[in-house]
XYZ file of C-alpha atoms in Angstrom:
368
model
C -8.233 -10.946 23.993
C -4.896 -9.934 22.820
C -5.938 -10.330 19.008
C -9.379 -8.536 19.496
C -7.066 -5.851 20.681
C -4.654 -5.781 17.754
C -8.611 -6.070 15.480
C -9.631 -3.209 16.943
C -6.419 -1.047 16.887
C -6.626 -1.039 12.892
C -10.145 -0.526 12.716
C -9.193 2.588 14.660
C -6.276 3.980 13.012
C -7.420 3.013 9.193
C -10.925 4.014 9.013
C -10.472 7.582 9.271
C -8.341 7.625 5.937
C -10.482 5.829 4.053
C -13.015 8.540 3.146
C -16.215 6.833 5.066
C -18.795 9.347 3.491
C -18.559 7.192 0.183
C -20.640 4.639 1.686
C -23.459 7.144 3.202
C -25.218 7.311 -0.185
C -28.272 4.564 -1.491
C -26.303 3.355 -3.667
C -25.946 -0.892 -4.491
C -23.658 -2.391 -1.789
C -22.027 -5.923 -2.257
C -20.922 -7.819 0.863
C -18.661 -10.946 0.138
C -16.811 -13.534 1.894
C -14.270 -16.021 0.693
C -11.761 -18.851 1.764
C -8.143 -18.736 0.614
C -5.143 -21.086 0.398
C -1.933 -20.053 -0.619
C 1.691 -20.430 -0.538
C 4.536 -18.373 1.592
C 6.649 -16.444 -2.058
C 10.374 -16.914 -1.350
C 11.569 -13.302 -2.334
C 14.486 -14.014 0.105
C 16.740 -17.274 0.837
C 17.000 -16.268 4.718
C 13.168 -16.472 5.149
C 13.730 -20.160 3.841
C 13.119 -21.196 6.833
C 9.411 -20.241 7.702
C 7.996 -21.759 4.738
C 6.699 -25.077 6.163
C 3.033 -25.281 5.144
C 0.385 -23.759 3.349
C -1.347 -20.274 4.593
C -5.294 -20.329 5.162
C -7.597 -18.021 5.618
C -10.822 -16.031 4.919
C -11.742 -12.325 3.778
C -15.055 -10.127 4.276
C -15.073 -7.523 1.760
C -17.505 -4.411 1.843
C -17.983 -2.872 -1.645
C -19.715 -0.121 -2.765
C -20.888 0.425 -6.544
C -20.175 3.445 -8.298
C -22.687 4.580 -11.341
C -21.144 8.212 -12.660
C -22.432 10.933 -10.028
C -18.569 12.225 -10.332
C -16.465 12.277 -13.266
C -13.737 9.526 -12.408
C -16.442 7.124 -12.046
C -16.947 6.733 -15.930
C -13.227 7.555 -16.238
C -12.540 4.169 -14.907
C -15.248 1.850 -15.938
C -17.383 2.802 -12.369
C -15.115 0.843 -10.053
C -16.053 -0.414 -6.356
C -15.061 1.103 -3.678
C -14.816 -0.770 -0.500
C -12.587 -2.558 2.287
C -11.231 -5.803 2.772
C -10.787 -7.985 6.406
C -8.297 -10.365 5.997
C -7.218 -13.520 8.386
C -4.355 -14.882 7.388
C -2.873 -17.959 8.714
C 0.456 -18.704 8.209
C 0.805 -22.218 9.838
C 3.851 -21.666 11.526
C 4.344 -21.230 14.698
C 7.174 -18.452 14.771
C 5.053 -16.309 12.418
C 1.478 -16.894 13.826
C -1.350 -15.163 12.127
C -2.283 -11.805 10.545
C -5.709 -9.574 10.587
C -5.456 -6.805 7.743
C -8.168 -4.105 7.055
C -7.103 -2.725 3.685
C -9.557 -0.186 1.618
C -9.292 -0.945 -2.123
C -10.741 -0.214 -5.505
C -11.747 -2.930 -8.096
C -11.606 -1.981 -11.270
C -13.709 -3.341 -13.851
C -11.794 -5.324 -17.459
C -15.571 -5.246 -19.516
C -16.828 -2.466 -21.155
C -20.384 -4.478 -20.380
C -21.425 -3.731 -17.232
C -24.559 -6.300 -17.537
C -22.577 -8.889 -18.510
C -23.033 -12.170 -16.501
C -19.350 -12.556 -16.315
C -17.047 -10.133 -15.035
C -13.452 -9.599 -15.048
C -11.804 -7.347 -12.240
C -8.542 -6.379 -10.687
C -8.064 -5.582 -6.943
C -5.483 -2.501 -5.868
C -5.540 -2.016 -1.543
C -3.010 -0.533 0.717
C -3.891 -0.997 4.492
C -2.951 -2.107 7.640
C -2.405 -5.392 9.311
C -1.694 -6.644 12.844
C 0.428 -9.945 13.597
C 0.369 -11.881 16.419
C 3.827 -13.280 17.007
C 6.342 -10.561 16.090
C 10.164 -11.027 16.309
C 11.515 -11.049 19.714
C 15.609 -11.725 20.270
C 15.102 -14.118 23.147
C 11.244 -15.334 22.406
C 10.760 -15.626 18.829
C 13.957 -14.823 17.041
C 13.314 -16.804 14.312
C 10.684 -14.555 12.569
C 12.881 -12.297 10.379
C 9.779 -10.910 8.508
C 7.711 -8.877 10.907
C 8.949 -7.011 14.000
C 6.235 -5.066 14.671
C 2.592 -5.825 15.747
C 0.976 -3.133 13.230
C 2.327 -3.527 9.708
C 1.163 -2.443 6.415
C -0.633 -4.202 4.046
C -0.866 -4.596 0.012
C -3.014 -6.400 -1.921
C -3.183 -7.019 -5.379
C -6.018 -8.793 -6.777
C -7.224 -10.303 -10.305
C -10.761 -11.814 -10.013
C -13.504 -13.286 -12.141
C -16.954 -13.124 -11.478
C -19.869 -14.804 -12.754
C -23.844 -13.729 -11.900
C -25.999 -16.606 -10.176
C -28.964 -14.413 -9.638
C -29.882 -10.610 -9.740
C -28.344 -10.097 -6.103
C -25.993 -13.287 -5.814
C -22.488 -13.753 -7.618
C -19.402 -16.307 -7.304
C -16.203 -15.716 -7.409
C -12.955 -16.766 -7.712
C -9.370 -14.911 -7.698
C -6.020 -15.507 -7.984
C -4.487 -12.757 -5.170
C -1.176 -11.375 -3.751
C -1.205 -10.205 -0.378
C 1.955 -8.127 1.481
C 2.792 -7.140 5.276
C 5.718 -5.460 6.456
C 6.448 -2.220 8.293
C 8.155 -0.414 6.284
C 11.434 -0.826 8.305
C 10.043 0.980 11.230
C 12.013 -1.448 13.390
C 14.368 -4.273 11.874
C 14.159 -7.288 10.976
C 11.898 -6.462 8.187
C 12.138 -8.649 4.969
C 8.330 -8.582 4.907
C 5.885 -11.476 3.952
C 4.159 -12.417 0.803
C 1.395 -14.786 0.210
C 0.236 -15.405 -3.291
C -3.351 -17.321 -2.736
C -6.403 -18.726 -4.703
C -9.787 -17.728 -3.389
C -13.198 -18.866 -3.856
C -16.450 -17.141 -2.415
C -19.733 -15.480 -2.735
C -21.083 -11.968 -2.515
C -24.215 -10.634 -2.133
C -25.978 -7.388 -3.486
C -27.289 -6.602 0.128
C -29.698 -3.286 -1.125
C -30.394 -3.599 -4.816
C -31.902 -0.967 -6.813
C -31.952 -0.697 -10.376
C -29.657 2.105 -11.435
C -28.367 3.507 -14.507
C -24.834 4.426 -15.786
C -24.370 8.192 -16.084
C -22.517 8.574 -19.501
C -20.872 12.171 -20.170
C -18.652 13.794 -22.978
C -15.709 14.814 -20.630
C -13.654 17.723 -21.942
C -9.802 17.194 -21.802
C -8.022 18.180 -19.198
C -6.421 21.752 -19.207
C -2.317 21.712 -19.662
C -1.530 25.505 -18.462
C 1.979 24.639 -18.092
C 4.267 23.169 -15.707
C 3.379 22.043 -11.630
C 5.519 23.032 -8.578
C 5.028 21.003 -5.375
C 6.888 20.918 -1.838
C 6.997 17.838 0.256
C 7.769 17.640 3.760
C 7.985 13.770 4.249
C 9.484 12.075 8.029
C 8.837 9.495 10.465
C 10.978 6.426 12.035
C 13.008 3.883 11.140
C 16.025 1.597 11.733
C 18.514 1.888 8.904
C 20.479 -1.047 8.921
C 21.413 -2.946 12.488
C 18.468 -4.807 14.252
C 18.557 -3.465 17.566
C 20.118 -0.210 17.140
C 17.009 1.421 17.436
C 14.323 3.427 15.298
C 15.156 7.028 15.289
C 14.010 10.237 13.070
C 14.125 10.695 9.654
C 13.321 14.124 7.261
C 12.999 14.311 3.447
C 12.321 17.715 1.933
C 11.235 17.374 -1.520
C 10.507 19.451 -4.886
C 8.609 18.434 -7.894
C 8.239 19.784 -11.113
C 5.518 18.215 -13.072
C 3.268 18.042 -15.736
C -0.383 17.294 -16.114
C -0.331 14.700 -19.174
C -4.471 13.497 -18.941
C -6.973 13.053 -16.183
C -4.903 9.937 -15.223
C -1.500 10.590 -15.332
C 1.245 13.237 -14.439
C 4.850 13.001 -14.580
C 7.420 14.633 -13.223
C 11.427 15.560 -11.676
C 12.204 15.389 -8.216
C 15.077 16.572 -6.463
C 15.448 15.932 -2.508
C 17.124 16.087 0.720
C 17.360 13.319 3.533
C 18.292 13.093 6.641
C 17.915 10.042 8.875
C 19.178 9.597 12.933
C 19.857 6.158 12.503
C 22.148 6.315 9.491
C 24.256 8.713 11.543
C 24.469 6.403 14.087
C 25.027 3.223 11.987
C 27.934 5.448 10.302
C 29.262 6.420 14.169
C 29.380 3.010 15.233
C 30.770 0.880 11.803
C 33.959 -0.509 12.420
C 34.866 -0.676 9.188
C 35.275 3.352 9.461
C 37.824 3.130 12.367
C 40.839 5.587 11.741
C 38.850 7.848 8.987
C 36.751 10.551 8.482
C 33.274 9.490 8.967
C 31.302 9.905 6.018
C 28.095 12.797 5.884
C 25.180 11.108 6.740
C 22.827 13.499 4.586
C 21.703 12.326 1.085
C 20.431 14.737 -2.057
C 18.535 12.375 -4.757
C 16.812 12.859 -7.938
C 13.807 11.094 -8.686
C 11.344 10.234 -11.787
C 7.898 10.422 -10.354
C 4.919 9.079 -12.027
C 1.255 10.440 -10.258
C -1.944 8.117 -11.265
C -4.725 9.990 -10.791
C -7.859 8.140 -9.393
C -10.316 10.073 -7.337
C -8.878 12.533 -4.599
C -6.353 9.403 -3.951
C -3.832 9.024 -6.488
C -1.057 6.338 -6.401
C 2.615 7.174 -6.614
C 5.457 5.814 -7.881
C 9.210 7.077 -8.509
C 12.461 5.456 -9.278
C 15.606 7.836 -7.946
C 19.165 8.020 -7.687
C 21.628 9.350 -5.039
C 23.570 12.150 -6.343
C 25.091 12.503 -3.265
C 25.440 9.694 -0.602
C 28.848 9.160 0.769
C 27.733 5.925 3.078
C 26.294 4.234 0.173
C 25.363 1.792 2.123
C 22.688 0.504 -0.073
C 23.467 1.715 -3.537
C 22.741 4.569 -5.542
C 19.020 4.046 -6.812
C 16.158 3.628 -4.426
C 12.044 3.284 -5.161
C 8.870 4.559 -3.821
C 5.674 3.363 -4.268
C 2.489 4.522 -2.134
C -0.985 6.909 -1.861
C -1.514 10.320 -1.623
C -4.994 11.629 -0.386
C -5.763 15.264 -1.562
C -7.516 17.340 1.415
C -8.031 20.651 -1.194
C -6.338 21.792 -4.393
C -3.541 22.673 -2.951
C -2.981 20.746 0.162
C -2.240 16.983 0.207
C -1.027 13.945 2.551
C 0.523 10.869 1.753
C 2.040 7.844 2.397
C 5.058 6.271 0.632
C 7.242 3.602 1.303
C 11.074 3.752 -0.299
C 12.994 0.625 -0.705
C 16.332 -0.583 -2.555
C 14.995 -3.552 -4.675
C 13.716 -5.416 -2.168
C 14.895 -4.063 1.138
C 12.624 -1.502 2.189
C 14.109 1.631 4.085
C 11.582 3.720 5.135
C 7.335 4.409 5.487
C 7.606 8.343 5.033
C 4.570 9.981 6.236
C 4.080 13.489 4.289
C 2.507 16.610 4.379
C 2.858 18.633 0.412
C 1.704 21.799 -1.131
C 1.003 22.328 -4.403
C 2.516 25.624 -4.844
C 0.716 25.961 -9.044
């Protein structure tokens, strides 16, 4: 009962971001399923440990075809949209298992679309729920995932090959990712790199064809000004000191380079809880001054433009941290879902190589 529970809980909280209206229309739906065994990637020596068998599990995916009714379509080879269910067994008892719903587009490598043989690649971000989280006096072993909801990332490069007009096999070669963003500590995440094999079906075929247009480029009026208001919780550094606030004001300047890409400067201000607390309560800081516990960074952002989502990615450096607790350049790498032209949310998760610091949660404005 417990897992049905944690099953339903994501259900609930992802399926109102994924944009549910795209799967209203007549269009050709695929419905596939597929087993997976893996291996546990050792990204850090003190998860050593929990590597003592092989993961298993299976994923239901829910696809639907696009055929050029809006201009991205054609812009990126008429990619599926759809959702993937994933249970994941890890084989060991400390870490337990893992259910992840996790929308996704697969992007098509042919220019053929009625070739027998297909070559794809999977992007998803989603979230997961695990059974046996860390506990200090229960489960202290599992130094991955605190947390009973966690994020999860899946990367995906698959072939395909037609058995019939409304039956296909495939196989895949997949990377899968759950952590939570360092909502609560531990939190060195887990990765499972797998191989998959399965079937999908074309549940309601109907012959339709490819809408080809001559899109005009896209207009370059100039440079783009955007304010982010980004927060949420986290614990800094110390397991058990506790997940407090955290506020990032940001401003972009960018540029529109195609109808895929934009690039821009970033300068921003944090503020975090429980860094000022880690900083009150470090010994090493007995007798001095304690350092400010606000941060100013500038950051290289990329923007790759899909549909109304768009994927973000930025590499930064502090220009002001006195702590410097984890060094002076951080990363970011996560979605943004346009609601208008000028109004957008997203969701972005900044790390330091591979310790992750915070999920930031935004609200921006696209002031031109």
């Amino acid at each position: 009962m417990r897992y049905l529970r944690g099953i339903i809980l994501i259900f609930c909280l992802a399926l109102p971001s994924l944009g549910i209206g795209q799967f209203r229309n007549n269009g050709n739906k695929f419905i596939g399923v597929d087993y997976f065994k893996g291996f546990i990637f050792k990204h850090k020596r003190q998860i050593g440990h929990l590597i003592t068998d092989h993961p298993v599990g299976f994923r239901i995916t829910y696809d639907q075809k696009t055929y050029g009714t809006e201009a991205w379509h054609q812009r990126y080879n008429f990619p599926d949209v759809g959702l993937t269910f994933i249970y994941l067994d890890y084989k060991n008892e400390s870490l337990g298992k893992s259910f992840g719903l996790i929308p996704h587009f697969n992007f098509y490598l042919n220019k053929n679309k009625l070739s027998k043989n297909q070559f794809k690649f999977k992007i998803g971000l989603g979230l997961g729920y695990n059974t046996n989280k860390y506990d200090k006096e229960n489960n202290n072993k599992n130094n991955v995932l605190s947390t009973d909801l966690n994020f999860g990332i899946l990367f995906q490069a698959e072939y395909q090959r037609e058995l019939t007009e409304r039956l296909f096999f495939n196989t895949h070669l997949a990377f899968t990712h759950f952590s939570n963003g360092a909502i609560r500590k531990p939190n060195s995440g887990i990765n499972v790199v797998s191989a998959n094999l399965g079937l999908s079906y074309l549940i309601n075929y109907t012959p339709t064809e490819y809408t080809y247009i001559e899109e005009e480029p896209v207009e370059k009026p100039g440079l783009g000004y955007t304010i982010t208001l980004s927060g949420g919780m986290h614990e800094y550094s110390k397991i058990g000191s506790g997940s407090r606030p955290f506020w990032v004001v940001s401003g972009l300047v960018d540029k529109r380079l195609n109808h895929k890409s934009a690039l821009g400067i970033t300068l921003e201000w944090f503020a975090s809880l429980s860094l000022k607390n880690d900083i009150k309560y470090d010994y090493r800081l007995e007798g001095q001054e304690l350092p400010d516990w606000h941060r100013i960074g500038v950051a290289l952002s990329h923007e790759w433009i899909v549909s109304d989502v768009s994927l973000i990615s930025q590499a930064g450096y502090y220009i002001y941290d006195e702590y410097d607790y984890y060094g002076k350049v951080y990363l970011r790498l996560g979605v943004r879902k346009y609601i208008n032209d000028k109004i957008y949310s997203s969701l972005v998760v900044k790390s330091h190589g591979a310790k992750a610091e915070a999920a930031e949660f935004a609200i921006g404005w696209r002031v031109k």
